[in-house]
XYZ file of C-alpha atoms in Angstrom:
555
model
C -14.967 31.682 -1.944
C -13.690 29.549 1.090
C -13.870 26.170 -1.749
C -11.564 28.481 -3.891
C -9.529 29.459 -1.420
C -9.130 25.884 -0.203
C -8.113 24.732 -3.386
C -5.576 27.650 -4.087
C -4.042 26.535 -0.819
C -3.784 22.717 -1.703
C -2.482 23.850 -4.546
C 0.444 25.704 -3.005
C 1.261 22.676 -1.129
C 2.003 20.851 -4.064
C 4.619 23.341 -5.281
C 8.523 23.219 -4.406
C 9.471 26.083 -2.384
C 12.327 27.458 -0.686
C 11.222 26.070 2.273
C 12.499 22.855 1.376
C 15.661 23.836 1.944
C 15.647 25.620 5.129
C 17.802 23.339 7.002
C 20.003 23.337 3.807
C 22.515 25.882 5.329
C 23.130 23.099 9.047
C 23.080 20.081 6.952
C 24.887 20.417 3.181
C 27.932 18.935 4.318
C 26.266 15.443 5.460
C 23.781 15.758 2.203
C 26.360 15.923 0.059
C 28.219 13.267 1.555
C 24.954 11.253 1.700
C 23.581 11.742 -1.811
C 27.485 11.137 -2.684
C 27.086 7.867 -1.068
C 23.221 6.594 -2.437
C 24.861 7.792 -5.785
C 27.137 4.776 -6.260
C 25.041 2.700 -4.319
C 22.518 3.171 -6.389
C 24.500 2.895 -9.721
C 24.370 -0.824 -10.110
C 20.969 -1.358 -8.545
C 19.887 1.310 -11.796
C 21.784 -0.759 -14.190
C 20.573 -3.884 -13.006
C 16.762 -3.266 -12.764
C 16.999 -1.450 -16.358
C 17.667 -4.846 -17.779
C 15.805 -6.934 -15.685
C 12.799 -5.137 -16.660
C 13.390 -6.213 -20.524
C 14.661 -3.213 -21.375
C 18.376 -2.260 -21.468
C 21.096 -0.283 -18.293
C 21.295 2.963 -20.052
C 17.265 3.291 -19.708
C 17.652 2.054 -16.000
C 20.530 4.888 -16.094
C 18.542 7.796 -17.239
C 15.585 7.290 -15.020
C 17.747 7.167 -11.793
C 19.163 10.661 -13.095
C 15.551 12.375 -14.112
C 13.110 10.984 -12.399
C 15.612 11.660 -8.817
C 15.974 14.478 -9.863
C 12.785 15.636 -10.496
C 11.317 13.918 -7.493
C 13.777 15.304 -5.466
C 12.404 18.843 -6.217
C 8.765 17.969 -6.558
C 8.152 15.408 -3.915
C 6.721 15.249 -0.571
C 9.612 13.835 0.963
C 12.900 15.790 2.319
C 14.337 12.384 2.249
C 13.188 10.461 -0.288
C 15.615 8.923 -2.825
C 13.770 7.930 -6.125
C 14.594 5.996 -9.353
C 13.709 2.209 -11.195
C 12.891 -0.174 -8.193
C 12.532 -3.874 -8.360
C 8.332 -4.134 -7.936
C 8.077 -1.965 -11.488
C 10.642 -4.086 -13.024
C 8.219 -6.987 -12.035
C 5.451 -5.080 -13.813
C 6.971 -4.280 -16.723
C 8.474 -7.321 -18.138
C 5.036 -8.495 -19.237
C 4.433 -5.088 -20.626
C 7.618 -5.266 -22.559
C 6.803 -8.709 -23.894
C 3.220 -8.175 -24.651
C 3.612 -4.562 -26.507
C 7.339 -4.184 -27.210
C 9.431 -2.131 -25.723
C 8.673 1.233 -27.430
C 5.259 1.135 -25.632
C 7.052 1.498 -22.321
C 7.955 4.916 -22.846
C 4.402 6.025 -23.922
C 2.908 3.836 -20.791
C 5.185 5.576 -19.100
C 4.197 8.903 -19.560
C 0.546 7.979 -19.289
C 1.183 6.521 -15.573
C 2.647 9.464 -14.326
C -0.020 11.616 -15.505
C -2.198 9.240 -13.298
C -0.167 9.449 -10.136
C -0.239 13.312 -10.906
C -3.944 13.239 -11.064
C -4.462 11.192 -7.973
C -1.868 13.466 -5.880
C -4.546 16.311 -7.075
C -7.323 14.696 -6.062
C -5.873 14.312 -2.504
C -5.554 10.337 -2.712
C -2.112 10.668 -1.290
C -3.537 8.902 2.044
C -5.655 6.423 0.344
C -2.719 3.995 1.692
C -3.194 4.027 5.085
C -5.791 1.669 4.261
C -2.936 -1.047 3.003
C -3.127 -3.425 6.311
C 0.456 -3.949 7.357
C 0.993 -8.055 6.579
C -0.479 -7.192 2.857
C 2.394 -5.009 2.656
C 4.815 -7.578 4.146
C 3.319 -10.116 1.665
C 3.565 -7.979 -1.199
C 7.120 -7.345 -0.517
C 7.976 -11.075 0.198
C 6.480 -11.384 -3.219
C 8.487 -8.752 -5.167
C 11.152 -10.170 -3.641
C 11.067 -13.532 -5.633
C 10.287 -12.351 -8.365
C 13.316 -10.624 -8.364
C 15.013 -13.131 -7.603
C 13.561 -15.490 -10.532
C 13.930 -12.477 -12.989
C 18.296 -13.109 -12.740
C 17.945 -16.484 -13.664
C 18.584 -15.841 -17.470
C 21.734 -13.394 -16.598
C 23.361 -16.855 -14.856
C 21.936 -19.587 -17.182
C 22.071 -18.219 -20.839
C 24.599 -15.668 -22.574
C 22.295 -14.580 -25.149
C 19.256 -11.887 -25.223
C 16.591 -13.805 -25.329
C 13.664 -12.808 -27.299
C 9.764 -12.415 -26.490
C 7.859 -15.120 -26.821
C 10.678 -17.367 -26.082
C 9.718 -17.595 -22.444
C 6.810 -17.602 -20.092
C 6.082 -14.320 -18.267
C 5.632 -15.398 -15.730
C 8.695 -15.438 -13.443
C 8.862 -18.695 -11.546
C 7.526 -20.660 -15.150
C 10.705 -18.750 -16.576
C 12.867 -19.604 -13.849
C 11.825 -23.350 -14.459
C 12.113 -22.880 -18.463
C 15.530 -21.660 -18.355
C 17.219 -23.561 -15.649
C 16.013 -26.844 -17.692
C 17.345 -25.555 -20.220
C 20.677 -23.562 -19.121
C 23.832 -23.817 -21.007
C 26.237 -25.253 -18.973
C 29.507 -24.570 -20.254
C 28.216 -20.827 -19.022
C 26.985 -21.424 -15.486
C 30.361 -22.046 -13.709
C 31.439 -18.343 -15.102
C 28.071 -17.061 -14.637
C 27.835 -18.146 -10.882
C 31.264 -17.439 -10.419
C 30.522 -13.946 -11.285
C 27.233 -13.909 -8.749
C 29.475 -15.635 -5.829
C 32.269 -13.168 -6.097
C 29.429 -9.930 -6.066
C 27.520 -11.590 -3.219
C 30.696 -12.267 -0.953
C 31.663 -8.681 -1.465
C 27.911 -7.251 -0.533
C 28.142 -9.060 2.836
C 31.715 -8.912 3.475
C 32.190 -5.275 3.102
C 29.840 -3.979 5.385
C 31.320 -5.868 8.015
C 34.825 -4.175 7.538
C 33.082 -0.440 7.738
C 29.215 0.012 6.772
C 30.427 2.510 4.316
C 31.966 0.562 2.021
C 29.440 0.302 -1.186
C 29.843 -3.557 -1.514
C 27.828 -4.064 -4.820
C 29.881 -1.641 -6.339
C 33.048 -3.151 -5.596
C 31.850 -7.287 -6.331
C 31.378 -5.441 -9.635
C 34.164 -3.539 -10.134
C 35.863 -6.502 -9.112
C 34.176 -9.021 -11.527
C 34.620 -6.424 -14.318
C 38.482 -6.043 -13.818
C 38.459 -10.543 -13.911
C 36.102 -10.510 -16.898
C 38.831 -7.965 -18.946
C 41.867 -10.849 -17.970
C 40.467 -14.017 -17.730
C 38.814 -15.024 -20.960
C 34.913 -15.723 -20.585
C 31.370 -15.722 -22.383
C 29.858 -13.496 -20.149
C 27.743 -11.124 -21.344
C 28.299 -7.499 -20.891
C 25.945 -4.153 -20.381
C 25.390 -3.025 -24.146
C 27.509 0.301 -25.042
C 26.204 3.168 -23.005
C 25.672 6.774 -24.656
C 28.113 9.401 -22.762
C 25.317 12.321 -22.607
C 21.691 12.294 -21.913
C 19.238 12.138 -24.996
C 18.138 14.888 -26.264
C 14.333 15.045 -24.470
C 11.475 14.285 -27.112
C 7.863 13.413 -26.664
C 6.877 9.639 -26.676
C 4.784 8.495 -29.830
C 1.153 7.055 -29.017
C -0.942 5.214 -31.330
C -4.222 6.232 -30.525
C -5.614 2.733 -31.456
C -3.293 1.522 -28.879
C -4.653 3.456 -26.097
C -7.615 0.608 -25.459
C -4.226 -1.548 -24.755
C -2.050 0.683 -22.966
C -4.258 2.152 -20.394
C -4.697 -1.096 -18.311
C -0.759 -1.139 -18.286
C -0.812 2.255 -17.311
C -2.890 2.125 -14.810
C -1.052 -0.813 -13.072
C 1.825 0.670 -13.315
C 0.741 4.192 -11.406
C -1.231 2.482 -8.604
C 2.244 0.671 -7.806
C 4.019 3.804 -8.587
C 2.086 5.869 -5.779
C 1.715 2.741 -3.434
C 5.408 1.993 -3.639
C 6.301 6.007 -3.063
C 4.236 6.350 -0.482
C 5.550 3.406 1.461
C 8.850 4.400 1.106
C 7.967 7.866 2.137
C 6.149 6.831 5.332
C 9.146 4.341 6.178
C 11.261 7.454 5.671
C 9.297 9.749 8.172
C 9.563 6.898 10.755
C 13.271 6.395 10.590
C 14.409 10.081 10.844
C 12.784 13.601 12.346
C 13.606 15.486 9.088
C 11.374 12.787 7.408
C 8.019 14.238 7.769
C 6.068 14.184 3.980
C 3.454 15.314 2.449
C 1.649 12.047 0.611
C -0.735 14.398 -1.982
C 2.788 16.435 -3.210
C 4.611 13.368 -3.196
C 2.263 11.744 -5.912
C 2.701 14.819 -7.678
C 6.419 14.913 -7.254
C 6.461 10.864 -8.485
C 3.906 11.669 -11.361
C 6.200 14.024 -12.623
C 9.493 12.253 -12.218
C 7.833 9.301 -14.112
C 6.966 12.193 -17.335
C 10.022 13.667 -16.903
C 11.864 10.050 -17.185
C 9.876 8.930 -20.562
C 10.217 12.307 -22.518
C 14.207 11.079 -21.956
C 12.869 7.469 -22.731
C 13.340 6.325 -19.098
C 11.364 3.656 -17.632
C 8.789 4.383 -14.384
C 10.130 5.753 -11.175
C 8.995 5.029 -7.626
C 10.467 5.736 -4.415
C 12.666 3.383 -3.021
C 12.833 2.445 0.268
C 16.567 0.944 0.195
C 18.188 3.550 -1.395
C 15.801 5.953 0.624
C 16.858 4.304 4.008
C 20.911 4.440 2.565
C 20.864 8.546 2.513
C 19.560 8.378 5.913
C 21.907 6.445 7.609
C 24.648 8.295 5.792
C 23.306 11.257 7.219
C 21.281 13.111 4.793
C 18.138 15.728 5.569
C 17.142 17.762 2.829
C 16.416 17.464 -0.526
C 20.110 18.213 -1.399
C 21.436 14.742 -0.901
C 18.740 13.218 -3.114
C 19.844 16.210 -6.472
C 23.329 15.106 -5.560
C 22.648 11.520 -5.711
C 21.212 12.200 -9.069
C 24.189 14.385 -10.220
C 26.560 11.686 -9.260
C 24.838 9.224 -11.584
C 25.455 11.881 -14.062
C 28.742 12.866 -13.843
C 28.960 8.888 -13.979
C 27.308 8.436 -17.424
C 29.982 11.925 -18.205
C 33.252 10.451 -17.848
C 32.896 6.613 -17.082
C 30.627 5.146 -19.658
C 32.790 2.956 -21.474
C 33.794 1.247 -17.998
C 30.056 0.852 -17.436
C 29.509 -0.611 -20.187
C 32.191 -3.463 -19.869
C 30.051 -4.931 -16.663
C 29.084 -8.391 -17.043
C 25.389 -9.039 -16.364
C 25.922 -12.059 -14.357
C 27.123 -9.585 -12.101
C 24.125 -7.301 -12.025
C 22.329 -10.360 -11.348
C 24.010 -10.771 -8.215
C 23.281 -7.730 -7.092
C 19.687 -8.359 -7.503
C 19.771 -11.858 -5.970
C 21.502 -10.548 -2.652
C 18.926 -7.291 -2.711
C 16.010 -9.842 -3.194
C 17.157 -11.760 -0.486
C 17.950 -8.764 2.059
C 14.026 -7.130 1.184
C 12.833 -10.413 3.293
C 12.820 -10.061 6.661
C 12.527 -13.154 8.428
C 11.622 -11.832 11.777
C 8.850 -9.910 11.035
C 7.392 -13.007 8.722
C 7.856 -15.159 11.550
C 6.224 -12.066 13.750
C 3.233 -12.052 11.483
C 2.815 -15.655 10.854
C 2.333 -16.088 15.165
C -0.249 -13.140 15.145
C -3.372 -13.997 14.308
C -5.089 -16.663 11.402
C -6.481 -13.758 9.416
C -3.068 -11.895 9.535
C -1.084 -14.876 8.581
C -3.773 -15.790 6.038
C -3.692 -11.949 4.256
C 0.473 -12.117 4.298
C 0.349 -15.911 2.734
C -2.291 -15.272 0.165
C -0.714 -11.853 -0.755
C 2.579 -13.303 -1.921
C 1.166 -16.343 -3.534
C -0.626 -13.991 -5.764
C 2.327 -11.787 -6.337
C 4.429 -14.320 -7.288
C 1.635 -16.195 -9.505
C -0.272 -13.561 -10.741
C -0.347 -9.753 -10.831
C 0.983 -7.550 -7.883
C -1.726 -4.772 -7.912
C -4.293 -7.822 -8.211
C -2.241 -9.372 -5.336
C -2.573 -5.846 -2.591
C -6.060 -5.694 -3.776
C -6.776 -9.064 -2.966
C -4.859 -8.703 0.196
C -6.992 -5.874 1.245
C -10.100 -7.301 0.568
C -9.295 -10.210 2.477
C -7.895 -8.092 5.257
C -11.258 -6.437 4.906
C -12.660 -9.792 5.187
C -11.484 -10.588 8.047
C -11.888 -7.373 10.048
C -15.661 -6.908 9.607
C -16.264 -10.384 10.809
C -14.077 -9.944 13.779
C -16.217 -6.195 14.060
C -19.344 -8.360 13.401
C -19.247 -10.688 16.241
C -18.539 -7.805 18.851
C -22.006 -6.773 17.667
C -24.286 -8.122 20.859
C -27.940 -7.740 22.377
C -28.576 -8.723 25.533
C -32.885 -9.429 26.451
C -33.569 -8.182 29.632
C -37.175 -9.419 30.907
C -38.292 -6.917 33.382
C -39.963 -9.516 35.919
C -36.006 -10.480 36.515
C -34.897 -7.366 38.347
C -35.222 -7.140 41.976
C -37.276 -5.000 41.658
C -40.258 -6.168 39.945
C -44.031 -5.919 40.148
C -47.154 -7.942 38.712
C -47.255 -7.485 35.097
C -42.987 -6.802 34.591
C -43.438 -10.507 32.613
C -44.999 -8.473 29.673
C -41.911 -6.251 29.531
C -38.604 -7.054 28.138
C -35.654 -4.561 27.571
C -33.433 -5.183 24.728
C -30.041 -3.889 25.072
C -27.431 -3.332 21.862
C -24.049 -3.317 22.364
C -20.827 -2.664 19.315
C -21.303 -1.942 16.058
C -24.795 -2.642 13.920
C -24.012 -2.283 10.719
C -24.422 -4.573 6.895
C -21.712 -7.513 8.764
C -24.177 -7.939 11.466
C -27.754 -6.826 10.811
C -29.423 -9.917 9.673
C -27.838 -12.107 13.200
C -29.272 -9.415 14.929
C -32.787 -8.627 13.674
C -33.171 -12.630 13.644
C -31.967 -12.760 17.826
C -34.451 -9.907 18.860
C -37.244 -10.912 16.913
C -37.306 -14.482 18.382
C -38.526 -12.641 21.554
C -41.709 -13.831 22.425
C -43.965 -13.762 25.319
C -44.426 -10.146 26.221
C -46.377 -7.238 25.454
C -43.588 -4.491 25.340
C -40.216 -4.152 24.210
C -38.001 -1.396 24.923
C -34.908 -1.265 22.763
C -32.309 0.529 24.550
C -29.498 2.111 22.034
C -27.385 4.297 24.499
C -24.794 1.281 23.945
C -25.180 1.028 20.371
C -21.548 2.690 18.745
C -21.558 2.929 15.212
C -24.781 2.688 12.518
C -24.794 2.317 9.191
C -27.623 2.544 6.459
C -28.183 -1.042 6.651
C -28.201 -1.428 10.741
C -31.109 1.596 10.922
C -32.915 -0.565 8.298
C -33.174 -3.523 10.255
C -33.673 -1.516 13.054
C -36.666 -0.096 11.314
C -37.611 -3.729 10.571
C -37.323 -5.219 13.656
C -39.569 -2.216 14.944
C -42.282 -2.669 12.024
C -41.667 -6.590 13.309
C -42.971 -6.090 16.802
C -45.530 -3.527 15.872
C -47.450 -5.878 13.025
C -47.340 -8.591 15.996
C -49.414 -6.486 18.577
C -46.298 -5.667 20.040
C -45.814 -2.005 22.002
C -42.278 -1.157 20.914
C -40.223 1.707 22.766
C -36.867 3.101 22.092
C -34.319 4.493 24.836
C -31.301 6.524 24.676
C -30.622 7.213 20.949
C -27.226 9.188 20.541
C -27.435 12.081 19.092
C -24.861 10.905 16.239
C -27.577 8.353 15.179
C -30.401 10.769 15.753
C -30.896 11.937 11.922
C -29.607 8.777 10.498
C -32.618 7.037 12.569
C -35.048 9.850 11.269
C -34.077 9.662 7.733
C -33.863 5.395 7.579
C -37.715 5.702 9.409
C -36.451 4.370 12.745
C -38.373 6.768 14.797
C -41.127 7.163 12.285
C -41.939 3.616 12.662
C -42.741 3.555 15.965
C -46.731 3.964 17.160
C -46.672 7.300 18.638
C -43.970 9.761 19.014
C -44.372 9.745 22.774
C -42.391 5.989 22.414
C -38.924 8.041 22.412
C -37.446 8.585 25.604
C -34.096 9.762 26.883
C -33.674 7.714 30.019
C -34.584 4.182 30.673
C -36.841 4.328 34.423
C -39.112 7.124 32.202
C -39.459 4.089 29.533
C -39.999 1.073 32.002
C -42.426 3.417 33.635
C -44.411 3.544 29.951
C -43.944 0.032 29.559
C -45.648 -0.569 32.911
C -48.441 1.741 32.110
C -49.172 0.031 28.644
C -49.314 -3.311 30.488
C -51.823 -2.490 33.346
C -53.843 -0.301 30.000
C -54.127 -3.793 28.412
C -54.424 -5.914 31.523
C -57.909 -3.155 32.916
C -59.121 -3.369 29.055
């Protein structure tokens, strides 16, 4: 009963409640004017990582406006502000050019099925394990990638199609540039100047001033007076589509699942960053990581049955509400109902935005995700750090982003088990040393384990104490010993069996009573000769050892 009970309450916790909205009646006039605010902040960012996932604005469009919504109500996070985020635009222009772009939607729904799985599982803190440079490293990453992925909204008017160019960003980046129309650049780059002055000139005359929004307001009035090639957002539809259930071709499954799987792990890592940063930044930002999978998986199903893209949290738009002042869930709806009422009553404008102008709103966001500071910060730390953050990005960049945090964790991993391993020490006491020794103490040595003995540092170990030679009895004292593993109680067995098959009386002091049943079911204590060889303080075992030497010395 207390298993089902358990589970009916972890249940509960993943449901939205009107406890959510407790502090809705103190704080709905700065939620409103927060989610007011993310709302056209987040309107170009939507538009722009639509199409720089392969896919076109009105997709990015519809999966800020569903999947915030939904995440709003079914996440973990009072705070959270959800929609299409750079790092899954990354991911899915491969997908896009390897299985088209219909696949997307049914990937799509698969992920967040996934993410909703893993959120009921309780995996929601399986990220805590994500060492903080691997996280730097994977952002530095994302961040030039999405900075390569503009390069064909500057350097070529024209959609181009798949096949036509590597996936791979940077061998894109090269392809293109070499090959960039140039009666298009100076309009292009004019277009990414004038968005990029605006973005860091506006702040600076009041921090509320959306300055992506007006660099493209203000390249979209120049584009309708000045004649130009630039290339505009296609025509977007003035509703929502009607919601219908993606179309999956069971044979494609084999295909898709990889993609889907890829694209939930950085679904839930991404949210769950975001979330965490969120809770740091603000007291109303406390989450709960296994309803906030849930909340993400469902936002991501709710955005393909209204053939949206994947949603993640995202930690700029996330850390926009919160400076504006939001603290409930309200300002992250409203954000979403201001991207509606948007697509309502403004989508021919919309559609008249250049995408050289999108672009540079994605080159100045690339550039502001990399913090220079806290590169420089982790670079200084320490070799393994630096090494982790380096070799994280490299792979990003080169490779595969999941492939890149996994790598980064595992070298993290690495890293920290060697450092673990060599605080793993033994110290050989011979008995005849201490002041206060008697004829015979040169047959007794006392060996003393200190740290950690587990798989990192067995082998050194068992291959130091067994050199010991020269004595009759060894007493292994353990009262030191911190953490044992499986693999440390084997050699410990060993190194007992060891002594033992060499004539050796073996005698074991001060075993914690955490190790205690780990030692009895590994055969530590079953190894040794008699039972009486176990004692709980070390002048009762030095007075054994003694005994056993004058025994052999009479005999």
């Amino acid at each position: 009963m207390s298993t089902v009970a358990s589970l009916l309450r972890h249940g509960r916790s993943l449901l939205p409640s009107l406890q959510d909205y407790r502090e809705t009646r103190r704080s709905w006039p700065q939620d409103l004017l927060a989610g007011a605010t993310v709302g056209i902040v987040a309107l170009p960012l939507a538009l722009g990582f639509g199409v720089s996932s392969g896919l076109t604005a009105e997709q990015g469009l519809i999966t800020a406006i569903v999947a915030g919504f939904l995440a709003a109500v079914f996440g973990g996070s009072h705070l959270q502000i959800s929609g299409p985020t750079g790092a899954m635009a990354v991911v899915l222009v491969p997908i896009v050019a390897s299985h088209g772009a219909e696949a997307v939607i049914a990937v799509t729904l698969i992920a967040g099925l996934i993410v909703v799985a893993a959120g009921l599982l309780r995996l929601g803190r399986t990220v805590s394990f994500i060492p903080w440079p691997v996280i730097e490293g994977f952002t530095v990453g994302i961040a030039a990638i999405i900075f390569l992925q503009q390069v064909p909204f500057v350097t070529t008017p024209d959609d181009l199609a798949p096949g036509e160019v590597s996936t791979n960003a940077f061998a894109a980046a090269v392809q293109l540039v070499s090959s960039a129309d140039w009666s298009y650049l100076p309009y292009s780059l004019g277009a990414v100047a004038i968005v990029a002055v605006c973005m860091v000139v506006a702040p600076k005359i009041h921090e509320s001033i959306p300055g992506s929004l007006v660099g493209i307001i203000v390249v979209t009035v120049l584009a309708g007076i000045v004649p130009n090639p630039l290339a505009t957002i296609e025509a977007i539809p003035q509703s929502l589509p009607a919601p219908s259930l993606p179309v999956i071709d069971p044979a494609a499954l084999p295909t898709l699942l990889p993609a889907a799987g890829t694209i939930a792990a950085l679904a839930a890592i991404e949210s769950l960053l975001s979330a965490r940063v969120a809770s740091s930044m603000s007291d109303a930002g406390a989450y709960q990581p296994d309803r906030e999978l849930v909340g993400q998986g469902v936002a991501s199903i709710g955005s393909s049955l209204f053939g949206g893209i994947p949603a993640t949290g995202a930690i700029a738009r996330t850390s926009v509400n919160i400076r504006a002042g939001g603290r409930t869930r309200l300002a992250s709806i409203v954000h979403a109902l201001v991207l509606l009422l948007i697509v309502l009553v403004a989508a021919a404008p919309v559609s008249r935005i250049p995408l050289a102008a999108l672009g540079g709103v994605l080159f100045v966001t690339a550039v502001r995700m990399v913090n220079v500071d806290t590169m420089r910060s982790i670079l200084r730390s320490t070799r393994s750090d630096a090494f982790g953050f380096i070799i994280t990005a490299l792979i990003t960049v080169s490779f595969d982003l999941i492939v890149a945090v996994g790598i980064g964790v595992v070298v993290a991993a690495v890293f920290a088990l060697r450092k673990l391993s060599s605080m793993t020490s033994v110290r050989i006491e011979r008995l005849s040393e201490s002041d206060a020794a008697r004829p015979g103490d040169e047959q007794v040595a006392i060996v003393h384990f200190r740290g950690p003995l587990f798989f990192a540092s067995a082998d050194r170990i068992s291959d130091e104490v067994l050199d010991l030679t020269g004595v009759a009895v060894v007493v292994l004292r353990m009262s030191q010993l911190e953490l044992v593993d499986a693999t440390g109680a084997h050699i410990l067995t060993d190194i007992v069996r060891g002594f033992e098959r060499r004539g050796k009386t073996v005698l074991i002091k001060g075993v914690r009573d955490g190790h205690a049943g780990l030692f009895r079911q590994v055969g530590v204590l079953s190894a040794l000769r008699h039972k009486a060889h176990l004692f709980d303080d070390l002048p009762a075992a030095i007075d054994h050892a003694r005994s056993h030497v004058e025994r052999a010395r009479q005999s």
